[in-house]
Coordinates of C-alpha atoms in Angstrom, one line a residue:
X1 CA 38.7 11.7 -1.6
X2 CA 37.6 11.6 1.8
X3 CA 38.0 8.7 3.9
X4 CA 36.7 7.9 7.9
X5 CA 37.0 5.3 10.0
X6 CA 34.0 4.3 12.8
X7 CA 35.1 2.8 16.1
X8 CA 31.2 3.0 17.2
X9 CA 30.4 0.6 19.7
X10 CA 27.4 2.0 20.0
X11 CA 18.8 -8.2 -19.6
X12 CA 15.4 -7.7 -19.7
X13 CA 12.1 -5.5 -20.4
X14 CA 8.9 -5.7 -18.2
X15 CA 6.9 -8.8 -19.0
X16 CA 5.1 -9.8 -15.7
X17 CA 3.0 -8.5 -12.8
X18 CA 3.4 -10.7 -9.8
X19 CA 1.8 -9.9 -6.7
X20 CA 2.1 -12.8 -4.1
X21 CA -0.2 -13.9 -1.0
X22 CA 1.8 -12.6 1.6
X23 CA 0.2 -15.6 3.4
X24 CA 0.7 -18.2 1.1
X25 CA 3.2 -21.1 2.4
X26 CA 6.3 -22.7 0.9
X27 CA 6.4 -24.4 -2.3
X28 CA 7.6 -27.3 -0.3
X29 CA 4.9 -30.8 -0.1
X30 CA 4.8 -30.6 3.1
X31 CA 3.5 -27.2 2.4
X32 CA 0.7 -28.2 0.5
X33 CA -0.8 -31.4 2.6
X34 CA -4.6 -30.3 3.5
X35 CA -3.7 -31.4 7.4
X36 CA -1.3 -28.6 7.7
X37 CA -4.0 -25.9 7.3
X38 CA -5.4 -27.3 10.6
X39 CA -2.6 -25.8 12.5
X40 CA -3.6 -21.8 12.1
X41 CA 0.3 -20.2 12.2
X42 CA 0.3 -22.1 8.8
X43 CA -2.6 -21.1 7.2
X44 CA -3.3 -17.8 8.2
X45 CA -1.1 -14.0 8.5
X46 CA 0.9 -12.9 11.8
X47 CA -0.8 -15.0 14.6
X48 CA -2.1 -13.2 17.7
X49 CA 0.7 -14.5 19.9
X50 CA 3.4 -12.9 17.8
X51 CA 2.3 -9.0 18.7
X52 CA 3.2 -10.2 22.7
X53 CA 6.1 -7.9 24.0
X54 CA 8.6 -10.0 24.7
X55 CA 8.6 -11.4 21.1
X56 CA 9.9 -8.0 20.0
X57 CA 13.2 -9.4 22.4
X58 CA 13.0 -13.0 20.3
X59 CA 12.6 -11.3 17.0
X60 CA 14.5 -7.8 16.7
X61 CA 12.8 -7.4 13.2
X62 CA 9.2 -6.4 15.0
X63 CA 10.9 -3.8 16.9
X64 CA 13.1 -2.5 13.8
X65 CA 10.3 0.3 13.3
X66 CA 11.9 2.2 16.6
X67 CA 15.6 1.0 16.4
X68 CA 16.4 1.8 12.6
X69 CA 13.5 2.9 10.4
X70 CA 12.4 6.0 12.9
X71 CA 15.3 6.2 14.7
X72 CA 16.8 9.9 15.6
X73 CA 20.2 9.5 14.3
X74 CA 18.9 9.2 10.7
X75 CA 17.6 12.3 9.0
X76 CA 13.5 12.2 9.7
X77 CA 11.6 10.0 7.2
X78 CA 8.9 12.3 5.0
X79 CA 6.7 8.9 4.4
X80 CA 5.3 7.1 7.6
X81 CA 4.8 4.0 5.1
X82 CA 6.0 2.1 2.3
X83 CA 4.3 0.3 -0.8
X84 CA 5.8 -3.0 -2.1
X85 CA 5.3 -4.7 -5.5
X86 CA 7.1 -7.4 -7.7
X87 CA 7.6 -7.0 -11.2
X88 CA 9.8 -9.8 -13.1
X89 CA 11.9 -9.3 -16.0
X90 CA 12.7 -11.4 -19.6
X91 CA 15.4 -13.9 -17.6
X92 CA 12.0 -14.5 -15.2
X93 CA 13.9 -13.2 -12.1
X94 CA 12.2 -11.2 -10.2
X95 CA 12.2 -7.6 -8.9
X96 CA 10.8 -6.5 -5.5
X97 CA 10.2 -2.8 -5.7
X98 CA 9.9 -0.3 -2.1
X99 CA 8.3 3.5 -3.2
X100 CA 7.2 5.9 -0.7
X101 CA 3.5 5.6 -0.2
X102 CA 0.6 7.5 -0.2
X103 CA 0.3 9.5 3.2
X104 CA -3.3 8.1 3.9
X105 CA -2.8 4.8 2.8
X106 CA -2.8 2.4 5.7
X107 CA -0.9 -1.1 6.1
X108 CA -3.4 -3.9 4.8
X109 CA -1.6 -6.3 3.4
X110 CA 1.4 -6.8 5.3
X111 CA 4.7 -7.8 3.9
X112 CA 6.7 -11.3 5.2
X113 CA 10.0 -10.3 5.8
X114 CA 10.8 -13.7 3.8
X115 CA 9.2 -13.4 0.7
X116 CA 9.1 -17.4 0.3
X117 CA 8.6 -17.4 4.1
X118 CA 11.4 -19.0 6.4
X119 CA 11.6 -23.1 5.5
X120 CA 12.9 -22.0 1.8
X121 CA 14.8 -19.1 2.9
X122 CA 16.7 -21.6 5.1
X123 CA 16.1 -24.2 2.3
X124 CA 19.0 -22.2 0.4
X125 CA 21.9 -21.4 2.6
X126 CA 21.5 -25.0 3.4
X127 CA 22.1 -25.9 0.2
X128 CA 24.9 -24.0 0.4
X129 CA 26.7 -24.9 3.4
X130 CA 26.1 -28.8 2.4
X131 CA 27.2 -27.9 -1.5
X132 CA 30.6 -26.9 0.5
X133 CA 30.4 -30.0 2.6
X134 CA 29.9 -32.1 -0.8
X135 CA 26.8 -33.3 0.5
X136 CA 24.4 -31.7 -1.4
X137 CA 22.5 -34.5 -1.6
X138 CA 21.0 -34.6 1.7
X139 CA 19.5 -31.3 1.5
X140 CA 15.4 -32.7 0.2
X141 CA 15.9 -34.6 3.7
X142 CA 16.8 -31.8 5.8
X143 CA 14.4 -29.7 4.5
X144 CA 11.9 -32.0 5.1
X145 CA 12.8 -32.4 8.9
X146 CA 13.0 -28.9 9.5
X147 CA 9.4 -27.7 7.7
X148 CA 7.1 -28.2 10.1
X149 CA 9.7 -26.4 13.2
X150 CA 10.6 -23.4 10.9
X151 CA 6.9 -22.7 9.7
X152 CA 5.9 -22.8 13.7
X153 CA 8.9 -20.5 14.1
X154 CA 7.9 -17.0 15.1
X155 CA 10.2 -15.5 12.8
X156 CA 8.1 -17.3 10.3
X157 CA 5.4 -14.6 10.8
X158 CA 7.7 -11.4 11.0
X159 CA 6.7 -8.9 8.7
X160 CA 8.3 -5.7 7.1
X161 CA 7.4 -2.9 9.3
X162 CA 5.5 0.1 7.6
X163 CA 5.0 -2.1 4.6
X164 CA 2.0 -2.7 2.5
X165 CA 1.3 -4.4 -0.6
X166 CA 0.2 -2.7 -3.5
X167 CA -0.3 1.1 -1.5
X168 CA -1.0 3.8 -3.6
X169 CA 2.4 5.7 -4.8
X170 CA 2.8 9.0 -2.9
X171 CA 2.4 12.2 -4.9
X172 CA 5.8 14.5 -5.2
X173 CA 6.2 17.6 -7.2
X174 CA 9.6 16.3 -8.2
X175 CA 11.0 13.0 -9.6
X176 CA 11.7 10.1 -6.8
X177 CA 15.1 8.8 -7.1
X178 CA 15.6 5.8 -7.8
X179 CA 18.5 2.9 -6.9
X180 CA 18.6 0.1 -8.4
X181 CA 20.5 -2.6 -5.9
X182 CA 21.9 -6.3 -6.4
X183 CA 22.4 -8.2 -4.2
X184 CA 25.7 -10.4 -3.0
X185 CA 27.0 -13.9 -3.4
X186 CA 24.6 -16.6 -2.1
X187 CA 22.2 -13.7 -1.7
X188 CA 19.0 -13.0 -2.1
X189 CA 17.0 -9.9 -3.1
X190 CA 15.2 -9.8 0.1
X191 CA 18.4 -9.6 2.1
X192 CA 18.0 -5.6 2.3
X193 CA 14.5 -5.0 2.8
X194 CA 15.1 -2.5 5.8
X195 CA 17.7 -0.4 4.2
X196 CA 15.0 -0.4 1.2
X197 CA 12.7 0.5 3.4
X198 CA 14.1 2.8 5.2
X199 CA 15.1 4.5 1.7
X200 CA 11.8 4.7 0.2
X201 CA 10.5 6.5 4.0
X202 CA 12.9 9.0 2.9
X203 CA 11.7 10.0 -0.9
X204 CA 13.8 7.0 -3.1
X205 CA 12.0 4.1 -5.1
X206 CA 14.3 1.0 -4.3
X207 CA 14.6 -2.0 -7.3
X208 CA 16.0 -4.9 -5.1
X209 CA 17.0 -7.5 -8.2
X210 CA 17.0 -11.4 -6.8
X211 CA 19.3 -12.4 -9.8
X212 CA 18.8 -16.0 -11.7
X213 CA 22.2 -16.4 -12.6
X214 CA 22.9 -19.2 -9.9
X215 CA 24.9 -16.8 -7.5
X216 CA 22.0 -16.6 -5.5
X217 CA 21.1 -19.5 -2.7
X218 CA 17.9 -20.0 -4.2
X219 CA 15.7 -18.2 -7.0
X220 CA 12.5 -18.2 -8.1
X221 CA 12.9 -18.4 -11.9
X222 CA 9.8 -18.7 -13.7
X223 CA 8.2 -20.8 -10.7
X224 CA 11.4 -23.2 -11.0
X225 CA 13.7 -23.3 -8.0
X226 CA 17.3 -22.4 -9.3
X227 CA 19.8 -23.1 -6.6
X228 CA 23.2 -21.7 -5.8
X229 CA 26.2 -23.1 -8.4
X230 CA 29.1 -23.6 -6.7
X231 CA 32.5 -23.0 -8.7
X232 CA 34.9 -26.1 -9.5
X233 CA 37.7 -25.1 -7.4
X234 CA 39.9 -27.8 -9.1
X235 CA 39.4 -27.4 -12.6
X236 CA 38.1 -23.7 -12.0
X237 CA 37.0 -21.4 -14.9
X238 CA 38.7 -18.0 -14.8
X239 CA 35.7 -16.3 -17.0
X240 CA 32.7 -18.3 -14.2
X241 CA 32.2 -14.9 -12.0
X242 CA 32.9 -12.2 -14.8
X243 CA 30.1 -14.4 -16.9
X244 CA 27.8 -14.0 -14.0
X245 CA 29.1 -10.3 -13.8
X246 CA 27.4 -10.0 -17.1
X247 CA 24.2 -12.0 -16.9
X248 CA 23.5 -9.5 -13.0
X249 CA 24.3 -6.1 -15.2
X250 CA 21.7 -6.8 -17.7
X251 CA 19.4 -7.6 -14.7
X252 CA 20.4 -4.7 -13.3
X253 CA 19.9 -2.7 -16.3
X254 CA 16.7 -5.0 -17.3
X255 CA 15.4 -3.7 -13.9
X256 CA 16.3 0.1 -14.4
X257 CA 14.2 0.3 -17.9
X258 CA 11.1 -1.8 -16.2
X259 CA 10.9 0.5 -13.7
X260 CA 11.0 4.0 -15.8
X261 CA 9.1 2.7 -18.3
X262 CA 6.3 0.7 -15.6
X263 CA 3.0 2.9 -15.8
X264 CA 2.8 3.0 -11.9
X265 CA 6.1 4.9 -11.6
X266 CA 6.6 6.3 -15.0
X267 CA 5.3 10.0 -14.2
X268 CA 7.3 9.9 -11.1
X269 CA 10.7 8.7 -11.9
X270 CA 13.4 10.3 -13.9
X271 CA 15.7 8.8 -15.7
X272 CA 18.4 11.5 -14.8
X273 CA 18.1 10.6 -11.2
X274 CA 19.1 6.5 -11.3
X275 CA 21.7 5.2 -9.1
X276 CA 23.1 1.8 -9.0
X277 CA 24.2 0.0 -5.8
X278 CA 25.0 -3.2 -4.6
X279 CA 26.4 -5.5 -1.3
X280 CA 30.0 -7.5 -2.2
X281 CA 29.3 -9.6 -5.4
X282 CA 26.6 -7.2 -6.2
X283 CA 29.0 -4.1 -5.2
X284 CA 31.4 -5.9 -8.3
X285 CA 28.0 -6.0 -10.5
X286 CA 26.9 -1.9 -9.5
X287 CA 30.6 -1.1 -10.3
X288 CA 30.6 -2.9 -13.8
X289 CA 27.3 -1.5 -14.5
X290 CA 28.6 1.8 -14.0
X291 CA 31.6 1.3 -15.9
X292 CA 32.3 4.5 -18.6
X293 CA 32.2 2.0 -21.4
X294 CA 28.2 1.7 -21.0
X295 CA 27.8 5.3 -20.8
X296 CA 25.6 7.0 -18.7
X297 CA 23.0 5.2 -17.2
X298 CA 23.2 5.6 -13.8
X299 CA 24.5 9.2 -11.8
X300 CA 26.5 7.7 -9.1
X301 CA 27.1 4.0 -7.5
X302 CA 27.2 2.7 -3.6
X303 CA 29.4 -0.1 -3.0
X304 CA 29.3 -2.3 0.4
X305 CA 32.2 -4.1 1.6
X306 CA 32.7 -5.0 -2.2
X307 CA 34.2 -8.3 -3.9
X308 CA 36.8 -7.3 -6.4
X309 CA 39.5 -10.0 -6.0
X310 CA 39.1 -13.6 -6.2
X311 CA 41.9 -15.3 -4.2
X312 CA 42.8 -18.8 -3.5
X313 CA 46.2 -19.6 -3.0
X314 CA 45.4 -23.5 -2.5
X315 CA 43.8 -23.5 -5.9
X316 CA 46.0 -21.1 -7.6
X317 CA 42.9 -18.2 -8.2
X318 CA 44.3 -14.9 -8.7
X319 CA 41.5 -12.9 -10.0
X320 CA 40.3 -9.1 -10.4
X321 CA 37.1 -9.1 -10.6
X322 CA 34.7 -7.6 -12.5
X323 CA 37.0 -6.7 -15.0
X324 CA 35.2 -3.3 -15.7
X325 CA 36.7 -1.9 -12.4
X326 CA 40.2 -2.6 -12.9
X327 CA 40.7 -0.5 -15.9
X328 CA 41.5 3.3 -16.5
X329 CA 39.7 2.9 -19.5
X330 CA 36.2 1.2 -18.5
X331 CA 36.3 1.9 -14.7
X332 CA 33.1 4.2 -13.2
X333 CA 32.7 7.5 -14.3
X334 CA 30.9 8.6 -11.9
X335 CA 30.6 9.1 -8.1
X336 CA 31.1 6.3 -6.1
X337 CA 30.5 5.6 -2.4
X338 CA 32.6 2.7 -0.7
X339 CA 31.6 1.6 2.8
X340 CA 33.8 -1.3 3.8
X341 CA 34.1 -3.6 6.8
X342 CA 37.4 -3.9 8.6
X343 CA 37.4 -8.0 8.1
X344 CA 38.0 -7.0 4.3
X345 CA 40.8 -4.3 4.9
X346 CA 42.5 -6.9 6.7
X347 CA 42.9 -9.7 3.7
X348 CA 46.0 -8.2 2.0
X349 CA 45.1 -8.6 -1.7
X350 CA 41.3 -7.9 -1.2
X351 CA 42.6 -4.7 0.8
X352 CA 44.9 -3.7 -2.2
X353 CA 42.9 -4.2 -5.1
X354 CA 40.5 -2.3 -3.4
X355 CA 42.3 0.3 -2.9
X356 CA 43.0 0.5 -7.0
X357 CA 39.2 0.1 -7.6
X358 CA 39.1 3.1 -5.5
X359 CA 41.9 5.3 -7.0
X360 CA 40.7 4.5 -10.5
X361 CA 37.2 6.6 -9.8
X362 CA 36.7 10.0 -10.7
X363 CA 35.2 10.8 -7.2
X364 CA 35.5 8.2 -4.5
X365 CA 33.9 8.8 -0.8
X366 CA 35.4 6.0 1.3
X367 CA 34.5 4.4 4.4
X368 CA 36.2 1.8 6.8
X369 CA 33.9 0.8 10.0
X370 CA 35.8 -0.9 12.7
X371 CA 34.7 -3.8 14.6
X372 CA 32.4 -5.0 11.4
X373 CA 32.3 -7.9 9.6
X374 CA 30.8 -8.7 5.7
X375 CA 27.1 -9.3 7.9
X376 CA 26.8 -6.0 9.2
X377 CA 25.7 -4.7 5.8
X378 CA 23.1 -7.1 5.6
X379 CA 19.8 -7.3 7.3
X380 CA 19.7 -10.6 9.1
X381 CA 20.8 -8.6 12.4
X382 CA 18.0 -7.3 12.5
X383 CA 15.8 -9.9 12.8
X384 CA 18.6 -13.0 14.1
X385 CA 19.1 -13.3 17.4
X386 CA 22.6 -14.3 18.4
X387 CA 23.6 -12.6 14.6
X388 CA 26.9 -11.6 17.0
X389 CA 27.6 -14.9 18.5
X390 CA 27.4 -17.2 15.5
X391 CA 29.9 -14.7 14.3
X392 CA 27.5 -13.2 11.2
X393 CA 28.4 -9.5 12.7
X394 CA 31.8 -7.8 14.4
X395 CA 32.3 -6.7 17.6
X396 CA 30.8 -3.5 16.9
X397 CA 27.0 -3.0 18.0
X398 CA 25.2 -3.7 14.8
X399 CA 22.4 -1.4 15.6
X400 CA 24.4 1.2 15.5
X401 CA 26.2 0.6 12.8
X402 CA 23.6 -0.3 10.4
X403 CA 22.3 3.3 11.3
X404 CA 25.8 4.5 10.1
X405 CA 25.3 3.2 7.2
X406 CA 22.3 4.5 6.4
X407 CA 23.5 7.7 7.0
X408 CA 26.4 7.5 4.4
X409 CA 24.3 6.1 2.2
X410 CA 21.9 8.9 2.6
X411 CA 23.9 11.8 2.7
X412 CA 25.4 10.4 -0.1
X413 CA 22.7 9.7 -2.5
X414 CA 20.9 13.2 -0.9
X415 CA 24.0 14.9 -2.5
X416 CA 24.2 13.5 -5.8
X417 CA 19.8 13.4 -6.0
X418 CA 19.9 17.7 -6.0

């Protein structure tokens, strides 16, 4: 077991084949009133304005090529670019796939770096923070009155960099790895599409599953919006996360077997060389998955800052969670990487049920970076400025870290791959 501690500053089968506009705009009305195609930011792909210089200070996600994808601290990529498609499974939610892509393919159909653009990515932590606020209700108003300022928005017209729609799948004379990766509480499956990217610029097929279980902000399900579902502390249910635990495995499962068995990657993929992964709740869901009890689907499991104790004293919630984890007898048999933040080492119980999560795998590599928080997994530093600030990241520079990251992750998965 090896441990460091950074002080850096510095259930379902393939059914569908989606492949959206990246220009299309919000489901929203607003959205869809003819007068809003007047205004050409609306209607039309990354405006002219938006490639200026200094909106690579306003929006670090157009300079995220240089500072993290590219960068010389993480082992060269082979790919200069990326391919993107969405597949969906039998529960309708759906899967957004990153592969290495062909060296002569070119970028033609850019990616948004929100796949529903920005008014209904904010749509769903709104509903979130007013869901905690028990005013739910005024959400259709808010989102309303911020439409029109977050579609004129220049993050609104960030893109992926070195993404492309629908590029042909590079050729290798061995099987790609692949990692299939959910995503956390409140989540969503875009929330690591530069860590996918960056992985799939380095030889590895990425399956980010957005899950439709409710634990996400908000899902596409079947072209209905399916919005977070917040717990009833009072009268809470004991078995509400582990049942979502269940409902994310098969999804994460769902989205190993459409993947293998899709015809685009089929030839390239083995199904020797799967690894699950996943970011807190979705750390919880990559360790249940992974559990000895389901045999041997998947060759080795990375888990950020993971969830695996629900506490709240004022309510009485004592909880280990997923169950999977917490048992000699159906804990992971396999590898597992844990990169934590130092905001979760420092909550007592989370810290020591960790800890036993840990001790109960075969072969743990673990990881404590100092000065992070729970958002330095995530991408939104990337592309929010002021991530720091509003308190999202720790006092660590998140550049930097994220880098780290990607280099445990990398070595790690680099390891287990050969």
């Amino acid at each position: 077991r090896s441990r460091s501690r950074s002080r850096s500053r510095t259930s379902g089968v393939a059914e569908d084949v989606t492949k959206p506009d990246p220009r299309s705009s919000s489901s929203g009305v607003l959205g869809r009133l003819p007068f809003m195609k007047l205004i050409p930011s609306l209607s039309s792909g990354l405006p002219s304005w938006s490639r200026l210089p200094f909106m690579k200070t306003l929006i670090p996600s157009l300079s995220s090529e240089s500072s993290i994808l590219r960068h010389p601290d993480l082992r060269p990529p082979i790919h200069p670019s990326v391919g993107i498609t969405d597949r969906t499974n039998k529960t309708k939610s759906n899967i957004r796939i990153y592969y290495p892509a062909a060296a002569a393919s070119t970028i033609q159909t850019p990616v948004p770096l929100f796949r529903r653009r920005l008014p209904e990515f904010v749509s769903g932590y709104l509903h979130v923070f007013l869901m905690a606020l028990k005013v739910g209700f005024l959400r259709p108003f808010i989102d309303a009155l911020l439409y029109l300022p977050l579609r004129l928005s220049p993050l609104n017209n960030a893109y992926l960099p070195c993404c492309s729609y629908g590029a042909p799948l590079a050729a290798s004379k061995k099987p790609f790895p692949l990692l299939v990766w959910s995503h956390g509480l409140t989540g969503t499956g875009d929330e690591h599409g530069i860590m996918a990217t960056a992985l799939a610029m380095r030889g590895y097929v990425v399956a980010c599953v957005h899950h439709s279980d409710g634990s996400s902000a908000l899902a596409d399900v079947a072209g209905e919006r399916v919005y977070f579902d917040p717990p009833d502390f009072k009268n809470y249910d004991k078995a509400f996360r582990q049942g979502q635990i269940k409902v994310r495995v098969g999804e994460l499962d769902g989205a190993r077997s459409l993947v293998l068995r899709d015809p685009f990657f089929a030839s390239s993929l083995s199904e020797d060389i799967v690894f699950a992964g996943g970011f807190s709740f979705g750390a919880a869901t990559a360790g249940a998955a992974s559990s000895k009890a389901r045999g041997s689907k998947y060759k080795a499991a990375v888990l950020f800052d993971g969830w695996y104790h629900i506490y709240f004293e004022k309510y009485g919630i004592d909880i280990d969670l997923p169950k999977e984890m917490h048992s000699k007898l159906t804990s992971p048999d396999v590898p597992c990487l844990f990169v934590g933040s130092e905001a979760f080492e420092k909550q007592e119980k989370l810290n020591l049920k960790t800890k036993r999560v840990q001790a109960l795998c075969p072969k743990p590599e673990v990881h404590v970076l100092g000065g992070t928080t729970h958002g330095n997994f995530m991408d939104a530093g990337t592309w929010l400025p002021g991530a720091r600030a509003l308190g999202l990241t720790g006092s660590a520079e998140y550049l930097e870290t994220y880098r780290e990251i990607l280099n445990l992750m990398l070595r790690f998965l680099d390891r287990q791959a050969t």
